[in-house]
mmCIF file of C-alpha atoms in Angstrom:
data_model
loop_
_atom_site.group_PDB
_atom_site.id
_atom_site.type_symbol
_atom_site.label_atom_id
_atom_site.label_comp_id
_atom_site.label_asym_id
_atom_site.label_seq_id
_atom_site.Cartn_x
_atom_site.Cartn_y
_atom_site.Cartn_z
ATOM 1 C CA MET A 19 -56.147 -45.728 43.547
ATOM 2 C CA LYS A 20 -56.931 -46.444 40.287
ATOM 3 C CA LYS A 21 -58.288 -43.119 39.315
ATOM 4 C CA ILE A 22 -55.597 -41.721 40.533
ATOM 5 C CA ILE A 23 -53.189 -43.566 38.594
ATOM 6 C CA SER A 24 -55.491 -42.713 35.770
ATOM 7 C CA ILE A 25 -55.152 -38.629 36.518
ATOM 8 C CA LEU A 26 -51.207 -39.063 36.797
ATOM 9 C CA LEU A 27 -50.825 -41.159 33.747
ATOM 10 C CA CYS A 28 -53.143 -38.150 31.757
ATOM 11 C CA ALA A 29 -51.194 -35.121 33.115
ATOM 12 C CA LEU A 30 -48.054 -36.957 31.963
ATOM 13 C CA ILE A 31 -49.530 -38.071 28.556
ATOM 14 C CA LEU A 32 -50.900 -33.833 28.203
ATOM 15 C CA VAL A 33 -47.172 -32.549 29.785
ATOM 16 C CA SER A 34 -45.207 -34.690 26.919
ATOM 17 C CA ALA A 35 -47.806 -33.208 24.017
ATOM 18 C CA LEU A 36 -47.180 -30.189 24.943
ATOM 19 C CA SER A 37 -43.215 -30.327 25.175
ATOM 20 C CA LEU A 38 -43.713 -31.861 21.804
ATOM 21 C CA THR A 39 -45.514 -29.173 20.095
ATOM 22 C CA ALA A 40 -42.369 -26.377 21.570
ATOM 23 C CA PHE A 41 -40.224 -28.602 20.069
ATOM 24 C CA ALA A 42 -41.928 -28.438 16.813
ATOM 25 C CA GLU A 43 -42.386 -25.054 16.580
ATOM 26 C CA THR A 44 -38.713 -24.044 17.186
ATOM 27 C CA GLU A 45 -37.107 -27.000 15.106
ATOM 28 C CA ARG A 46 -35.396 -25.845 11.599
ATOM 29 C CA GLY A 47 -35.269 -28.292 8.461
ATOM 30 C CA LEU A 48 -32.240 -28.454 7.282
ATOM 31 C CA VAL A 49 -31.237 -29.412 3.218
ATOM 32 C CA SER A 50 -28.002 -29.994 1.781
ATOM 33 C CA PHE A 51 -26.647 -30.596 -1.503
ATOM 34 C CA GLY A 52 -23.331 -32.223 -2.566
ATOM 35 C CA ASN A 53 -21.584 -35.172 -1.450
ATOM 36 C CA GLU A 54 -20.838 -35.893 1.900
ATOM 37 C CA ASP A 55 -16.909 -36.864 1.394
ATOM 38 C CA GLY A 56 -16.492 -33.672 -0.099
ATOM 39 C CA SER A 57 -16.246 -34.995 -4.126
ATOM 40 C CA SER A 58 -17.121 -33.182 -6.822
ATOM 41 C CA PHE A 59 -21.057 -32.678 -8.131
ATOM 42 C CA VAL A 60 -23.021 -30.825 -9.687
ATOM 43 C CA TYR A 61 -26.273 -29.753 -8.635
ATOM 44 C CA GLU A 62 -29.139 -26.911 -11.171
ATOM 45 C CA PHE A 63 -31.917 -25.391 -9.384
ATOM 46 C CA SER A 64 -34.338 -26.443 -12.173
ATOM 47 C CA LYS A 65 -37.698 -24.984 -12.764
ATOM 48 C CA THR A 66 -39.710 -27.957 -11.807
ATOM 49 C CA GLU A 67 -37.801 -27.717 -8.142
ATOM 50 C CA PRO A 68 -40.421 -26.032 -5.704
ATOM 51 C CA GLU A 69 -39.404 -22.798 -4.021
ATOM 52 C CA TRP A 70 -37.312 -23.072 -0.971
ATOM 53 C CA THR A 71 -39.287 -22.764 2.492
ATOM 54 C CA GLY A 72 -38.584 -20.713 5.881
ATOM 55 C CA ASP A 73 -37.156 -22.149 8.882
ATOM 56 C CA THR A 74 -34.389 -23.978 6.779
ATOM 57 C CA ASP A 75 -30.782 -24.318 6.819
ATOM 58 C CA TYR A 76 -29.739 -24.892 3.227
ATOM 59 C CA ILE A 77 -26.201 -26.190 2.815
ATOM 60 C CA ILE A 78 -24.080 -26.464 -0.058
ATOM 61 C CA ARG A 79 -21.589 -28.778 0.654
ATOM 62 C CA SER A 80 -17.814 -28.518 -0.203
ATOM 63 C CA GLY A 81 -17.659 -30.189 -3.863
ATOM 64 C CA CYS A 82 -20.222 -29.103 -4.834
ATOM 65 C CA THR A 83 -21.363 -26.707 -8.036
ATOM 66 C CA PHE A 84 -24.959 -25.157 -6.914
ATOM 67 C CA VAL A 85 -25.969 -23.611 -10.502
ATOM 68 C CA VAL A 86 -29.208 -21.556 -10.783
ATOM 69 C CA PRO A 87 -29.642 -21.230 -14.467
ATOM 70 C CA THR A 88 -30.964 -18.404 -16.852
ATOM 71 C CA ASN A 89 -34.303 -17.977 -16.349
ATOM 72 C CA ARG A 90 -34.889 -19.193 -12.565
ATOM 73 C CA VAL A 91 -34.479 -17.406 -9.529
ATOM 74 C CA LEU A 92 -33.568 -18.222 -5.704
ATOM 75 C CA ASN A 93 -35.019 -17.284 -3.414
ATOM 76 C CA VAL A 94 -33.519 -17.067 0.151
ATOM 77 C CA PRO A 95 -36.968 -16.520 2.379
ATOM 78 C CA TYR A 96 -36.960 -15.057 5.633
ATOM 79 C CA THR A 97 -36.196 -17.237 8.841
ATOM 80 C CA SER A 98 -33.911 -19.526 6.020
ATOM 81 C CA SER A 99 -30.135 -19.315 5.293
ATOM 82 C CA LEU A 100 -27.946 -20.612 2.857
ATOM 83 C CA THR A 101 -24.287 -21.745 3.393
ATOM 84 C CA VAL A 102 -21.901 -22.193 0.811
ATOM 85 C CA GLU A 103 -19.625 -24.093 2.243
ATOM 86 C CA GLU A 104 -15.353 -23.553 1.590
ATOM 87 C CA GLY A 105 -14.586 -25.154 -1.705
ATOM 88 C CA ALA A 106 -18.349 -25.407 -2.642
ATOM 89 C CA HIS A 107 -19.204 -22.835 -5.863
ATOM 90 C CA LEU A 108 -22.606 -20.847 -6.264
ATOM 91 C CA VAL A 109 -22.797 -19.859 -9.930
ATOM 92 C CA VAL A 110 -25.961 -17.637 -10.251
ATOM 93 C CA ASN A 111 -26.604 -17.299 -14.348
ATOM 94 C CA GLY A 112 -30.272 -16.198 -13.699
ATOM 95 C CA GLN A 113 -31.265 -14.317 -9.903
ATOM 96 C CA LEU A 114 -30.237 -14.192 -6.440
ATOM 97 C CA ASN A 115 -32.982 -12.691 -3.878
ATOM 98 C CA ALA A 116 -31.556 -12.893 -0.652
ATOM 99 C CA VAL A 117 -34.365 -12.048 1.561
ATOM 100 C CA ASP A 118 -32.433 -13.535 4.513
ATOM 101 C CA GLU A 119 -28.852 -14.649 5.499
ATOM 102 C CA VAL A 120 -26.652 -16.036 3.069
ATOM 103 C CA HIS A 121 -23.088 -16.760 4.101
ATOM 104 C CA ILE A 122 -20.190 -17.810 1.282
ATOM 105 C CA TYR A 123 -17.140 -19.714 2.560
ATOM 106 C CA GLY A 124 -16.870 -20.642 -0.855
ATOM 107 C CA LYS A 125 -17.294 -18.959 -4.307
ATOM 108 C CA LEU A 126 -20.010 -17.070 -5.613
ATOM 109 C CA THR A 127 -20.151 -16.026 -9.029
ATOM 110 C CA GLY A 128 -23.389 -13.937 -11.151
ATOM 111 C CA ASP A 129 -24.360 -10.691 -12.116
ATOM 112 C CA ASN A 130 -27.810 -10.628 -10.346
ATOM 113 C CA VAL A 131 -27.794 -10.776 -7.013
ATOM 114 C CA THR A 132 -30.151 -8.727 -4.774
ATOM 115 C CA GLY A 133 -30.328 -8.381 -1.516
ATOM 116 C CA GLN A 134 -26.714 -7.443 -0.485
ATOM 117 C CA GLU A 135 -26.764 -6.212 2.991
ATOM 118 C CA ASN A 136 -27.715 -9.734 3.692
ATOM 119 C CA ILE A 137 -24.753 -11.923 2.160
ATOM 120 C CA LYS A 138 -21.633 -12.414 4.053
ATOM 121 C CA CYS A 139 -18.799 -13.393 2.331
ATOM 122 C CA TYR A 140 -16.168 -14.905 4.969
ATOM 123 C CA VAL A 141 -12.695 -13.851 4.143
ATOM 124 C CA GLN A 142 -10.576 -16.044 5.588
ATOM 125 C CA PHE A 143 -6.789 -14.749 7.319
ATOM 126 C CA PRO A 144 -4.387 -16.073 9.100
ATOM 127 C CA ASP A 145 -3.321 -15.929 13.031
ATOM 128 C CA LEU A 146 -0.237 -13.647 13.179
ATOM 129 C CA THR A 147 0.687 -15.194 16.342
ATOM 130 C CA ASP A 148 1.384 -18.781 14.414
ATOM 131 C CA ALA A 149 4.724 -19.986 14.878
ATOM 132 C CA ASN A 150 5.010 -21.369 11.098
ATOM 133 C CA ILE A 151 4.225 -17.406 10.159
ATOM 134 C CA ASN A 152 6.902 -15.607 9.603
ATOM 135 C CA LEU A 153 6.263 -12.376 9.834
ATOM 136 C CA GLY A 154 9.327 -10.484 11.522
ATOM 137 C CA ASP A 155 8.528 -8.155 14.470
ATOM 138 C CA LYS A 156 9.021 -5.194 12.291
ATOM 139 C CA ILE A 157 5.030 -6.258 10.545
ATOM 140 C CA ASP A 158 2.591 -4.770 11.860
ATOM 141 C CA ILE A 159 -0.679 -5.693 9.473
ATOM 142 C CA CYS A 160 -4.511 -4.115 10.380
ATOM 143 C CA TYR A 161 -7.911 -4.304 8.524
ATOM 144 C CA TYR A 162 -10.311 -2.418 8.266
ATOM 145 C CA LEU A 163 -14.376 -2.165 6.524
ATOM 146 C CA SER A 164 -15.412 -0.104 4.294
ATOM 147 C CA GLU A 165 -18.390 1.363 2.301
ATOM 148 C CA SER A 166 -16.569 2.857 -0.184
ATOM 149 C CA ASN A 167 -14.249 1.915 -2.533
ATOM 150 C CA ASP A 168 -12.107 5.019 -2.494
ATOM 151 C CA SER A 169 -11.408 5.786 1.073
ATOM 152 C CA TYR A 170 -8.114 4.405 2.911
ATOM 153 C CA GLY A 171 -8.416 6.977 5.746
ATOM 154 C CA ASP A 172 -9.981 6.423 9.378
ATOM 155 C CA VAL A 173 -13.318 5.465 8.490
ATOM 156 C CA GLY A 174 -12.834 2.082 8.582
ATOM 157 C CA VAL A 175 -13.356 -0.198 11.774
ATOM 158 C CA ASP A 176 -11.357 -2.721 12.829
ATOM 159 C CA ILE A 177 -11.532 -6.075 12.176
ATOM 160 C CA GLU A 178 -11.466 -7.639 15.627
ATOM 161 C CA LYS A 179 -15.505 -6.052 16.018
ATOM 162 C CA TYR A 180 -16.107 -7.603 13.209
ATOM 163 C CA LEU A 181 -14.628 -11.489 14.113
ATOM 164 C CA PRO A 182 -17.100 -14.535 15.196
ATOM 165 C CA ILE A 183 -16.452 -14.919 19.184
ATOM 166 C CA SER A 184 -16.632 -18.404 19.775
ATOM 167 C CA ASP A 185 -17.692 -19.444 23.602
ATOM 168 C CA ASP A 186 -13.989 -19.478 24.710
ATOM 169 C CA GLY A 187 -13.545 -16.311 23.102
ATOM 170 C CA ILE A 188 -11.217 -17.153 20.286
ATOM 171 C CA ASN A 189 -12.043 -15.612 16.904
ATOM 172 C CA THR A 190 -11.937 -19.126 15.689
ATOM 173 C CA VAL A 191 -14.366 -20.709 13.400
ATOM 174 C CA ASN A 192 -13.231 -24.592 13.431
ATOM 175 C CA HIS A 193 -10.066 -23.792 14.481
ATOM 176 C CA THR A 194 -9.751 -20.936 11.530
ATOM 177 C CA ARG A 195 -10.016 -17.610 11.405
ATOM 178 C CA TYR A 196 -12.601 -15.813 9.412
ATOM 179 C CA LEU A 197 -14.010 -12.437 9.015
ATOM 180 C CA PRO A 198 -17.754 -11.935 7.752
ATOM 181 C CA VAL A 199 -17.503 -8.950 4.632
ATOM 182 C CA LEU A 200 -20.556 -7.927 3.332
ATOM 183 C CA TYR A 201 -20.928 -9.015 -0.320
ATOM 184 C CA ASN A 202 -19.247 -6.503 -3.085
ATOM 185 C CA THR A 203 -17.844 -4.471 -0.655
ATOM 186 C CA TYR A 204 -13.900 -3.567 0.546
ATOM 187 C CA LEU A 205 -11.929 -5.065 2.621
ATOM 188 C CA TYR A 206 -8.575 -3.282 3.381
ATOM 189 C CA VAL A 207 -5.169 -4.493 4.818
ATOM 190 C CA ARG A 208 -2.951 -2.377 5.348
ATOM 191 C CA VAL A 209 0.307 -3.124 6.493
ATOM 192 C CA LYS A 210 2.967 -0.828 8.078
ATOM 193 C CA ILE A 211 6.732 -1.755 8.343
ATOM 194 C CA GLN A 212 8.267 -0.171 10.795
ATOM 195 C CA GLU A 213 11.329 0.120 12.790
ATOM 196 C CA GLU A 214 12.163 2.883 15.891
ATOM 197 C CA GLY A 215 15.129 5.200 15.144
ATOM 198 C CA THR A 216 14.395 5.022 11.757
ATOM 199 C CA GLN A 217 12.221 7.309 9.682
ATOM 200 C CA ASP A 218 10.992 6.050 5.738
ATOM 201 C CA LYS A 219 13.437 3.316 6.221
ATOM 202 C CA TYR A 220 11.088 0.269 4.577
ATOM 203 C CA ASP A 221 8.566 0.337 1.668
ATOM 204 C CA ASP A 222 5.260 -0.875 3.136
ATOM 205 C CA LYS A 223 4.188 -1.228 -0.860
ATOM 206 C CA LEU A 224 6.534 -3.655 -1.002
ATOM 207 C CA PHE A 225 5.989 -6.505 1.174
ATOM 208 C CA PRO A 226 3.099 -8.822 -0.563
ATOM 209 C CA VAL A 227 -0.747 -9.611 0.682
ATOM 210 C CA LYS A 228 -2.574 -11.789 -0.928
ATOM 211 C CA CYS A 229 -5.968 -12.827 -1.838
ATOM 212 C CA ASN A 230 -6.552 -16.648 -3.377
ATOM 213 C CA GLY A 231 -2.889 -16.734 -4.337
ATOM 214 C CA VAL A 232 -2.989 -13.383 -6.220
ATOM 215 C CA VAL A 233 -1.142 -10.302 -5.049
ATOM 216 C CA VAL A 234 -3.283 -7.462 -4.338
ATOM 217 C CA LYS A 235 -2.062 -4.485 -5.647
ATOM 218 C CA PHE A 236 -1.234 -1.575 -2.697
ATOM 219 C CA ASP A 237 -2.567 1.528 -3.722
ATOM 220 C CA GLN A 238 -2.366 5.000 -1.573
ATOM 221 C CA ASN A 239 -1.548 2.834 1.966
ATOM 222 C CA ALA A 240 -3.477 0.238 2.108
ATOM 223 C CA CYS A 241 -4.415 -2.655 -0.434
ATOM 224 C CA PRO A 242 -7.853 -2.889 -1.112
ATOM 225 C CA ILE A 243 -9.664 -5.691 -1.730
ATOM 226 C CA LEU A 244 -13.244 -6.408 -3.279
ATOM 227 C CA VAL A 245 -15.175 -9.466 -1.477
ATOM 228 C CA THR A 246 -17.192 -10.929 -3.898
ATOM 229 C CA THR A 247 -16.475 -14.556 -2.636
ATOM 230 C CA GLY A 248 -15.719 -16.263 -0.168
ATOM 231 C CA SER A 249 -11.499 -15.372 -0.175
ATOM 232 C CA GLU A 250 -7.896 -16.144 1.582
ATOM 233 C CA ILE A 251 -5.697 -13.746 2.742
ATOM 234 C CA SER A 252 -2.005 -14.428 2.608
ATOM 235 C CA TYR A 253 1.377 -12.627 2.924
ATOM 236 C CA GLY A 254 4.811 -13.480 2.082
ATOM 237 C CA SER A 255 7.268 -14.164 4.687
ATOM 238 C CA TRP A 256 10.076 -12.017 6.193
ATOM 239 C CA VAL A 257 13.507 -12.373 4.091
ATOM 240 C CA ASN A 258 15.437 -9.629 5.469
ATOM 241 C CA ASP A 259 15.347 -6.005 6.184
ATOM 242 C CA ALA A 260 17.089 -5.021 2.819
ATOM 243 C CA THR A 261 13.912 -6.581 0.631
ATOM 244 C CA TYR A 262 11.910 -3.954 1.816
ATOM 245 C CA TYR A 263 14.262 -1.218 1.962
ATOM 246 C CA ASN A 264 12.576 2.355 0.413
ATOM 247 C CA THR A 265 14.057 3.234 -2.704
ATOM 248 C CA TYR A 266 15.372 7.273 -2.944
ATOM 249 C CA THR A 267 16.379 9.257 -6.358
ATOM 250 C CA ILE A 268 19.337 11.070 -6.492
ATOM 251 C CA SER A 269 18.413 13.639 -9.209
ATOM 252 C CA LEU A 270 21.440 14.474 -11.732
ATOM 253 C CA PRO A 271 21.241 17.670 -13.932
ATOM 254 C CA GLU A 272 22.239 18.037 -17.256
ATOM 255 C CA GLY A 273 23.424 21.177 -18.796
ATOM 256 C CA THR A 274 25.546 23.102 -21.371
ATOM 257 C CA GLY A 275 28.978 22.445 -20.996
ATOM 258 C CA TYR A 276 29.422 19.353 -18.564
ATOM 259 C CA THR A 277 27.896 15.864 -18.019
ATOM 260 C CA VAL A 278 27.400 14.996 -14.225
ATOM 261 C CA TYR A 279 27.755 11.221 -13.522
ATOM 262 C CA GLY A 280 28.011 8.109 -11.301
ATOM 263 C CA ARG A 281 31.351 6.264 -10.566
ATOM 264 C CA ASN A 282 29.131 3.522 -12.758
ATOM 265 C CA GLY A 283 28.543 5.589 -15.811
ATOM 266 C CA GLU A 284 24.942 6.638 -14.125
ATOM 267 C CA ILE A 285 22.902 9.887 -15.741
ATOM 268 C CA GLY A 286 19.529 11.901 -15.242
ATOM 269 C CA GLU A 287 17.674 9.745 -12.537
ATOM 270 C CA VAL A 288 19.078 7.539 -10.087
ATOM 271 C CA THR A 289 17.020 5.140 -7.573
ATOM 272 C CA LEU A 290 19.381 4.074 -4.882
ATOM 273 C CA LYS A 291 17.964 1.985 -1.553
ATOM 274 C CA TYR A 292 17.638 3.435 2.011
ATOM 275 C CA GLY A 293 21.205 3.727 3.200
ATOM 276 C CA GLN A 294 23.650 3.460 0.283
ATOM 277 C CA ALA A 295 26.058 5.679 -0.697
ATOM 278 C CA PHE A 296 26.378 7.192 -4.132
ATOM 279 C CA SER A 297 29.418 9.195 -5.946
ATOM 280 C CA PHE A 298 29.395 11.584 -9.000
ATOM 281 C CA ARG A 299 31.602 13.612 -10.200
ATOM 282 C CA VAL A 300 31.431 16.518 -13.242
ATOM 283 C CA GLU A 301 33.086 16.172 -16.413
ATOM 284 C CA LEU A 302 33.538 19.831 -18.125
ATOM 285 C CA GLU A 303 33.710 20.149 -22.321
ATOM 286 C CA GLN A 304 36.578 20.924 -23.590
ATOM 287 C CA ASP A 305 35.192 24.482 -24.409
ATOM 288 C CA TYR A 306 34.259 25.036 -20.617
ATOM 289 C CA ASP A 307 36.726 23.131 -19.080
ATOM 290 C CA LYS A 308 38.049 26.931 -17.692
ATOM 291 C CA SER A 309 34.753 27.221 -15.366
ATOM 292 C CA ALA A 310 35.520 27.343 -11.313
ATOM 293 C CA TYR A 311 32.250 25.849 -10.941
ATOM 294 C CA GLN A 312 30.274 24.712 -7.559
ATOM 295 C CA VAL A 313 28.410 21.500 -6.504
ATOM 296 C CA TYR A 314 25.663 21.927 -4.253
ATOM 297 C CA VAL A 315 23.412 18.681 -2.770
ATOM 298 C CA PHE A 316 20.099 19.318 -1.663
ATOM 299 C CA ASN A 317 18.157 16.811 0.435
ATOM 300 C CA GLY A 318 14.808 18.181 1.852
ATOM 301 C CA THR A 319 11.054 18.585 0.691
ATOM 302 C CA GLY A 320 9.223 21.062 -1.144
ATOM 303 C CA TRP A 321 12.338 21.975 -3.329
ATOM 304 C CA THR A 322 10.671 22.366 -6.561
ATOM 305 C CA ASP A 323 8.219 25.016 -4.929
ATOM 306 C CA LEU A 324 11.646 27.850 -4.350
ATOM 307 C CA GLU A 325 13.724 29.792 -6.245
ATOM 308 C CA LYS A 326 17.082 28.484 -7.096
ATOM 309 C CA ALA A 327 18.992 31.425 -5.663
ATOM 310 C CA GLU A 328 17.291 31.141 -2.224
ATOM 311 C CA LEU A 329 18.267 27.497 -1.963
ATOM 312 C CA LEU A 330 21.548 27.993 -2.857
ATOM 313 C CA ASP A 331 21.671 30.318 -0.417
ATOM 314 C CA GLY A 332 21.875 28.003 2.237
ATOM 315 C CA ILE A 333 23.645 25.260 1.330
ATOM 316 C CA ALA A 334 27.501 25.356 1.338
ATOM 317 C CA PRO A 335 29.098 23.838 -1.786
ATOM 318 C CA ALA A 336 30.173 19.917 -1.901
ATOM 319 C CA VAL A 337 33.975 19.321 -1.812
ATOM 320 C CA PRO A 338 35.647 16.341 -4.110
ATOM 321 C CA ASP A 339 37.414 13.663 -3.422
ATOM 322 C CA SER A 340 41.140 13.323 -4.659
ATOM 323 C CA GLU A 341 39.775 11.793 -7.405
ATOM 324 C CA GLY A 342 37.342 14.603 -8.082
ATOM 325 C CA TYR A 343 34.006 12.281 -6.818
ATOM 326 C CA PHE A 344 31.285 13.856 -4.380
ATOM 327 C CA THR A 345 29.851 11.412 -2.180
ATOM 328 C CA ILE A 346 26.421 11.190 -0.752
ATOM 329 C CA THR A 347 26.420 9.139 1.993
ATOM 330 C CA ASN A 348 23.821 7.293 4.420
ATOM 331 C CA ILE A 349 21.061 8.052 1.690
ATOM 332 C CA THR A 350 17.394 8.828 3.582
ATOM 333 C CA GLY A 351 15.852 10.618 0.823
ATOM 334 C CA ASN A 352 15.580 12.465 -2.226
ATOM 335 C CA HIS A 353 18.492 14.623 -3.325
ATOM 336 C CA SER A 354 18.648 17.089 -6.199
ATOM 337 C CA VAL A 355 22.530 18.021 -7.183
ATOM 338 C CA PHE A 356 22.861 21.659 -8.895
ATOM 339 C CA VAL A 357 26.081 22.699 -10.820
ATOM 340 C CA GLU A 358 26.588 26.875 -11.161
ATOM 341 C CA GLY A 359 29.441 28.931 -12.561
ATOM 342 C CA VAL A 360 30.000 26.523 -15.891
ATOM 343 C CA LEU A 361 30.407 29.300 -18.615
ATOM 344 C CA GLN A 362 32.158 29.139 -22.398
ATOM 345 C CA ASN A 363 36.008 29.451 -22.231
ATOM 346 C CA LYS A 364 35.476 32.544 -24.222
ATOM 347 C CA MET A 365 33.497 34.287 -21.948
ATOM 348 C CA LEU A 366 35.715 33.826 -19.720
ATOM 349 C CA ASP A 367 38.513 35.141 -21.724
ATOM 350 C CA ILE A 368 36.136 38.503 -22.098
ATOM 351 C CA PHE A 369 35.261 38.640 -18.694
ATOM 352 C CA GLU A 370 39.235 38.179 -18.451
ATOM 353 C CA GLN A 371 40.500 41.205 -20.672
ATOM 354 C CA ILE A 372 37.873 43.242 -19.456
ATOM 355 C CA PHE A 373 39.203 43.027 -16.135
ATOM 356 C CA THR A 374 42.840 43.120 -17.368
ATOM 357 C CA ILE A 375 42.059 46.840 -18.962
ATOM 358 C CA PHE A 376 40.149 47.772 -15.942
ATOM 359 C CA ARG A 377 43.555 46.815 -13.970
ATOM 360 C CA GLN A 378 45.406 48.860 -16.034
ATOM 361 C CA ILE A 379 43.787 51.464 -15.862
ATOM 362 C CA TRP A 380 43.433 51.379 -12.303
ATOM 363 C CA GLU A 381 47.103 51.066 -12.700
ATOM 364 C CA ALA A 382 47.726 54.054 -15.126
ATOM 365 C CA ILE A 383 45.337 56.288 -13.085
ATOM 366 C CA THR A 384 47.624 55.482 -10.079
ATOM 367 C CA GLU A 385 51.023 56.254 -11.357
ATOM 368 C CA ILE A 386 49.461 59.566 -12.253
ATOM 369 C CA PHE A 387 48.530 61.008 -8.742
ATOM 370 C CA ASN A 388 51.766 59.563 -7.237
ATOM 371 C CA GLU A 389 53.580 61.635 -9.868
ATOM 372 C CA LEU A 390 51.353 64.546 -8.611
ATOM 373 C CA PHE A 391 51.284 63.989 -5.286
ATOM 374 C CA GLY A 392 54.158 62.225 -4.026
ATOM 375 C CA GLU A 393 54.855 58.630 -3.057
ATOM 376 C CA GLY A 394 51.086 58.726 -1.520
ATOM 377 C CA GLY A 395 49.298 59.229 -4.312
ATOM 378 C CA LEU A 396 45.925 58.568 -4.116
ATOM 379 C CA ASN A 397 46.012 57.645 -0.547
ATOM 380 C CA GLY A 398 48.275 60.612 0.349
ATOM 381 C CA LEU A 399 45.493 62.948 -1.539
ATOM 382 C CA PHE A 400 42.625 61.680 0.022
ATOM 383 C CA GLY A 401 44.830 61.899 3.597
ATOM 384 C CA GLN A 402 45.383 65.679 3.165
ATOM 385 C CA ALA A 403 41.485 65.884 2.488
#
C-alpha cells in the first residue's frame, strides 16, 4: 500500500512540475512606467538602463511622460509590446525602433521613428448613436483609410473592418470606440449632409470635424487627418438647416453705359444661400438712356464654354416688376446676368436718322409710282406682271 501511495505521489509531483514548466514558457512579463493614480511623472530612458527583453508587455501609464533622450535607442523587441495609455506621452528625442507592436493611445512625438508598420495610433471617435450627440438625421459620416495622402476616392476601406471587436460583438475598448491607424498615415473623415428631394442644398464642408479639439480643414470631399499620435475625433452639433446651406453666386455684369445693382446696392459677384431670392435692376447712364435693352438670366453649368449668342438664343428675356426690378426666386445654383442692347444715344440718333431717310425715300418712290400707274402704285404694277 505504501508503495502504491509513493508511486501516486511521484506521479502527482511530475504532473505538477510539467504544468509549472508549461506556464513558465507562456507567461509574459509586465513592466509599467508612471504612477498608478495617473499623476504626473517623467521617466527618462537612461543610457545605463538595459535593453528591453522579449515576451514582455511594457506600459507607459496615463500621466507619465516617457523620454528617449538624444543618442539613446529604444528597441521594442520581437514578441514584446509597448502601449502608451491615453493621457501618457512618449517623447522620442533619440530613436525608437518598433521591432514589434507599439500601441499609441496617448501622444507620440519624435522624428526618428522606424518600424512604422508596427506602430498603431488609436483614434478615438464618438459613437454616432449616442443620444448625447446631436448630429441630426441628415448627417452621414464615414471613415476611410488610405496610404496615399492625396486620395479621397473609393480606394479607402470602411472603418468597421478595422475596429477592435470585443467578445460581445461591440466595437468598444473600455466603453470607448477606437480605430487603430498605422503611424504616419491618413484617416479620412467624410461628412455628407443630405436630404431626400433636395440637391446641392447643403455644403458638407461647413459641418465641423475636429481632431483633438482643432477643426480639420475640408479638402476636396473629406477631412484628411495625418495620424502620428493618439487622437480624438469630435463633431459640432446640428444647429439648424440654414447653418449648413450651400452658397451660390449671382454674377452681375459690368458694361459701358449701364450699371446693374441689387436692391441693397450689391454689385459684381453676390453670394447668397440656398433658397434665397435676389432682386436687381439696370440703371442706364444719361447718354444711353434711350436704349431698349433686354436682360437675360442664365442658371446652368458649362456656360463659359458657350458662345454668348448661342447661350442667349435659348433664354427668354427677363421681365421687370413695376419698380423696374428683376427677381430670381428660390436660388438653387449659380446665376449669370446678361444685359443686351445698350447703345449710346447718338448712335441711336444716327440709326433713327438713317431709318428716317430710308422711310422718306420709300415714300417718294411710292408716290411716283402712284402717279404713273394710278392708285394701285407699286402693287398695281406687280399685279399686272
